[in-house]
XYZ file of C-alpha atoms in Angstrom:
278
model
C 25.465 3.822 116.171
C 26.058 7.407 115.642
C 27.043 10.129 118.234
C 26.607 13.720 117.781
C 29.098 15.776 119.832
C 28.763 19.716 119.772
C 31.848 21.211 122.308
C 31.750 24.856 123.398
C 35.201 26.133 125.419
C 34.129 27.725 128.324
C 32.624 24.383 129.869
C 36.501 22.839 129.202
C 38.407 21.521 131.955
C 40.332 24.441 133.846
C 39.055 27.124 131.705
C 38.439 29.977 133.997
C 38.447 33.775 132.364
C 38.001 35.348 128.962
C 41.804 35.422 128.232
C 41.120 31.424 128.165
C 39.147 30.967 125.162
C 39.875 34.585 123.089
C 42.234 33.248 120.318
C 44.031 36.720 120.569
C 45.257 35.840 123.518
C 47.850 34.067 124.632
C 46.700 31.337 127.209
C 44.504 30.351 124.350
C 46.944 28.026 122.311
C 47.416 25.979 125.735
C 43.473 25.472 126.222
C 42.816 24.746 122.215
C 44.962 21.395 123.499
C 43.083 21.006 126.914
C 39.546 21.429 124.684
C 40.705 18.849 122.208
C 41.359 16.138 125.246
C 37.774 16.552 126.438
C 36.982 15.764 123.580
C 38.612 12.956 122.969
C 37.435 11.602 126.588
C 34.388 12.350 125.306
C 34.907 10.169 122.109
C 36.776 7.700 124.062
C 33.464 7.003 126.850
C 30.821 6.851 123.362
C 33.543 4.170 121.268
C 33.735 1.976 124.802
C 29.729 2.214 124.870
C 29.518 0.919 121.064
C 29.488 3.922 118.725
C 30.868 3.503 115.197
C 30.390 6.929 113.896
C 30.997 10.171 115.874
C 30.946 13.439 114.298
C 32.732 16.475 116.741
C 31.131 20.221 115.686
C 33.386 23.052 116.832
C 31.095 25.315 117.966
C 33.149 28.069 120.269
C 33.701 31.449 118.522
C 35.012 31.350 114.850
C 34.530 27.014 115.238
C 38.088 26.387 114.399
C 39.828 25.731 117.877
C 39.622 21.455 117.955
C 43.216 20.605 117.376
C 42.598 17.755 114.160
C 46.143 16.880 114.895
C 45.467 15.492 118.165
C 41.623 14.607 117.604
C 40.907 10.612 117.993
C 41.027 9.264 114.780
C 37.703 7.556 115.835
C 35.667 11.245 115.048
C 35.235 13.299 112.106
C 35.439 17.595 112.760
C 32.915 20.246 111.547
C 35.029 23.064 111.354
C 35.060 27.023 110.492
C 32.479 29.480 110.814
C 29.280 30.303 109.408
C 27.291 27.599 110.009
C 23.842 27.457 109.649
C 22.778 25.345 112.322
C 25.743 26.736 114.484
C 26.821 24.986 117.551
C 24.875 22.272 116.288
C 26.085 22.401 112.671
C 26.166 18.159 111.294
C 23.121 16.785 113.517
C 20.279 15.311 111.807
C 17.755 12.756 111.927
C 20.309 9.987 111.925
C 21.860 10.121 115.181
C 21.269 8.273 117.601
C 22.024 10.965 120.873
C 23.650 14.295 120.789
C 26.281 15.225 123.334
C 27.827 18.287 124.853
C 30.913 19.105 125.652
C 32.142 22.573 127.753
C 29.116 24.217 127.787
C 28.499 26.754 130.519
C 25.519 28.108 131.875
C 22.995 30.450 130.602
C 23.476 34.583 131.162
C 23.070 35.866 134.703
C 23.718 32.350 136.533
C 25.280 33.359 139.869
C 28.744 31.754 140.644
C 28.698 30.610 136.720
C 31.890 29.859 135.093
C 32.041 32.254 131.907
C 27.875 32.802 132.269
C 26.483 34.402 129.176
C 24.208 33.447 126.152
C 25.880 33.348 122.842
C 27.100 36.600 123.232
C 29.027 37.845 125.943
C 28.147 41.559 126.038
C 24.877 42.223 123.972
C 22.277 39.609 125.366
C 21.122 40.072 128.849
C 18.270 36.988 128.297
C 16.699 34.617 125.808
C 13.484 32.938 125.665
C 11.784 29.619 123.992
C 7.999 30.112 124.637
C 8.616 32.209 127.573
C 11.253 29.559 129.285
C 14.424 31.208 130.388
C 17.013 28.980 128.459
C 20.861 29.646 127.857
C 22.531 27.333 124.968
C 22.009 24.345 126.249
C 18.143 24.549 125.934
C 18.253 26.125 122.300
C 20.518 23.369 120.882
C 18.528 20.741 122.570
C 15.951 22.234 120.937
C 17.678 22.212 117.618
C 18.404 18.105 117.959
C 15.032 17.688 119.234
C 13.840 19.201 116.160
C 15.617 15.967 114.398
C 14.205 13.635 116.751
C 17.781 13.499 118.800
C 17.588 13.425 122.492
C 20.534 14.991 124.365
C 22.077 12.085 126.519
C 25.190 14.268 128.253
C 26.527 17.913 129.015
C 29.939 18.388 130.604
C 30.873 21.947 132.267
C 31.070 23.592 135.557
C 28.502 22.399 138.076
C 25.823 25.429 137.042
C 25.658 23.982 133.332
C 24.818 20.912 134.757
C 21.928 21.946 136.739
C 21.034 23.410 134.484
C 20.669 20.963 132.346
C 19.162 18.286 133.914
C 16.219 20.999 135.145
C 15.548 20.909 131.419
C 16.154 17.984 130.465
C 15.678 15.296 133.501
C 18.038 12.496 134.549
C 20.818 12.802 131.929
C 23.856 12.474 132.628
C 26.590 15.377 133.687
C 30.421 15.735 133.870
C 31.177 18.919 136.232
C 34.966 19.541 135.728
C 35.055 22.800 137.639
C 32.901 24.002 140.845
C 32.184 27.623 139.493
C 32.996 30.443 142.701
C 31.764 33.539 140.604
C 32.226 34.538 136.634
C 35.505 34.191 136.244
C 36.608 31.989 138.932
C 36.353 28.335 139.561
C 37.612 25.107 141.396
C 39.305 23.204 138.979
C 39.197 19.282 138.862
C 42.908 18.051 137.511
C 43.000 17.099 134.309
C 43.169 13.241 135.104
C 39.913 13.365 136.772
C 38.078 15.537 134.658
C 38.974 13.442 131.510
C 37.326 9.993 133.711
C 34.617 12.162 134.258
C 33.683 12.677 130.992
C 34.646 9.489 129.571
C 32.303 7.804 132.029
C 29.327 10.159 131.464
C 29.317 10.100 127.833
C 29.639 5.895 127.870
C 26.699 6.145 130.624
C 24.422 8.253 127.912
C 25.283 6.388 125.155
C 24.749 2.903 127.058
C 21.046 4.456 127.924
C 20.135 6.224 125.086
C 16.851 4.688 125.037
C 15.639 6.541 128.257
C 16.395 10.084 126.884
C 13.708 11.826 125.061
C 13.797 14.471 122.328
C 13.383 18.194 123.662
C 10.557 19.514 121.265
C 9.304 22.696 122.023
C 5.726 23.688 121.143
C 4.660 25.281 117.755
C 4.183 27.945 117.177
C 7.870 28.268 118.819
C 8.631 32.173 120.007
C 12.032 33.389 120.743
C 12.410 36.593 122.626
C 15.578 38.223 123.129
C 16.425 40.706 126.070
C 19.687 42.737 124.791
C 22.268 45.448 126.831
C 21.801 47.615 124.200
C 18.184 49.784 123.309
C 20.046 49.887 119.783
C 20.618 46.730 119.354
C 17.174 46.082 120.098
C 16.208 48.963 117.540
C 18.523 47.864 114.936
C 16.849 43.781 115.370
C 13.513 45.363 114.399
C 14.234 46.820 111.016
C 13.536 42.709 110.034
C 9.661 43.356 109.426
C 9.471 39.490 111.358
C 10.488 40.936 114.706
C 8.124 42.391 117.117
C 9.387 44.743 119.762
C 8.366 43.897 122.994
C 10.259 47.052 125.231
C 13.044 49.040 124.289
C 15.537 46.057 124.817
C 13.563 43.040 123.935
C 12.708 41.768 120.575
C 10.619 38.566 119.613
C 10.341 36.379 117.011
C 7.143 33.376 116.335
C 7.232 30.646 113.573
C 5.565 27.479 113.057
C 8.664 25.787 112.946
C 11.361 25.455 115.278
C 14.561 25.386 112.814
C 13.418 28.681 111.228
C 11.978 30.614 114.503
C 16.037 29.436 115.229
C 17.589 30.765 111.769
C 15.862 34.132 112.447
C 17.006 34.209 115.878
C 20.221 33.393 114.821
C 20.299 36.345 112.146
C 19.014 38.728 114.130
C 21.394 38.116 116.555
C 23.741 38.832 114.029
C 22.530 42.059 112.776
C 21.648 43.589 116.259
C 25.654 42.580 117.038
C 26.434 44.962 114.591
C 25.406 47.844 116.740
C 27.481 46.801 119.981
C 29.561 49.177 121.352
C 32.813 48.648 122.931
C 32.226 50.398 125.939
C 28.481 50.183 126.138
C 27.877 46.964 125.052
């Protein structure tokens, strides 16, 4: 049985500000450790549930924050940046369930641990066929697209809710009880860990009740950025249609390449961020 596992950081037990998951900083050596045991706890509950073959992608920032020193042995570690799938880099039609691991809530969730979508500063909203979604719904999306249902998400209590209002009775690990952006009530570690060790072996031990998440062709991602010039700079791709001076949209017939064209314009409208301004 194979187990997909993509892990973000700002879902990850006691993880509670910027300065937590910026690899220029320095708290962020002491949470690359504290990210690699949830994921272990997650590889720990899918191994007691029967999996043979788990495969961890990195998918926070540059992707190369998993510790393989301390990784379980039992999973194998997609790591380093680009990717073209992204946080969901390794998942195909072999899996048997996808799982994540510290995810955190889409942009503009109130009391949201860390809240944004993909990017921090430049995107104020994003859209699948006119369904407000943060990361949670576009990866599902992405593993639905293989036929993989998503069986688990572990974060703060807001990722959670939202992700069963997507995608029904999975099941949830909240390690944290989000009080606003950047502050949170943290489980300890001990409990957080059980948490997600007996989530992940509940998903896995009902796989069969989860369903794929497939979005309907043709798929259309819209994109609400800070930035007018971000938005400006997006539509010099003759594939993106402005929509208002901040939002951008995109339409194909297939879900992995309205996502690769997302994911590129994304990219290129980034390029136009200002420090300051966003």
């Amino acid at each position: 049985m194979k187990i997909f596992i993509s892990c973000d950081m700002e879902g990850i037990s006691g993880i509670t500000g910027p300065d937590d998951a910026d690899p220029r900083k320095e708290p962020y050596k002491r949470f690359q450790k504290v990210m690699t045991g949830d994921v272990n706890a997650a590889v720990e509950g899918a191994t007691l549930a029967g999996a043979d073959e788990i495969v961890v992608n990195d998918s926070h920032d540059g992707m190369r924050n998993i510790l393989i020193e301390e990784l379980s042995p039992k999973a194998q570690l997609i790591s380093g940046f680009t990717k073209p799938l992204c946080m969901m880099q390794g998942i195909d039609s072999s899996f048997d369930l996808a799982v994540f691991v510290g995810y955190h809530a889409r942009a503009g969730t109130a009391a949201a641990v860390m809240n944004h979508t993909i990017f921090g500063k430049e995107i104020s909203d994003v859209w699948i066929n006119d369904v407000l979604v943060g990361e949670t719904g576009i990866n599902a999306g992405i593993a639905g697209y293989f036929g993989v249902p998503v069986g688990a998400v572990t974060g703060d209590d807001k990722v959670c809710r939202e992700a069963t209002a997507l995608l029904g009775n999975i099941e949830t690990a909240a390690v944290k009880e989000g009080v606003d952006r950047y502050v949170a009530k943290c489980l300890p570690l001990e409990k957080s860990r059980e948490l997600i060790k007996n989530a992940v072996k509940r998903a896995v031990e009902r796989r069969s009740e989860f369903k794929p998440l497939r979005y309907q062709s043709p798929t259309r991602f819209k994109v609400r950025f800070a930035s007018t010039t971000e938005a400006a700079i997006a539509c010099l791709l003759p594939i993106v249609t402005m929509e208002d001076s901040r939002t951008v949209s995109i339409s194909s017939n297939d879900y992995l390449e309205a996502f690769s064209t997302f994911l590129g314009v994304l990219m290129l409208a980034s390029t136009a961020s200002n420090e300051t301004f966003g």
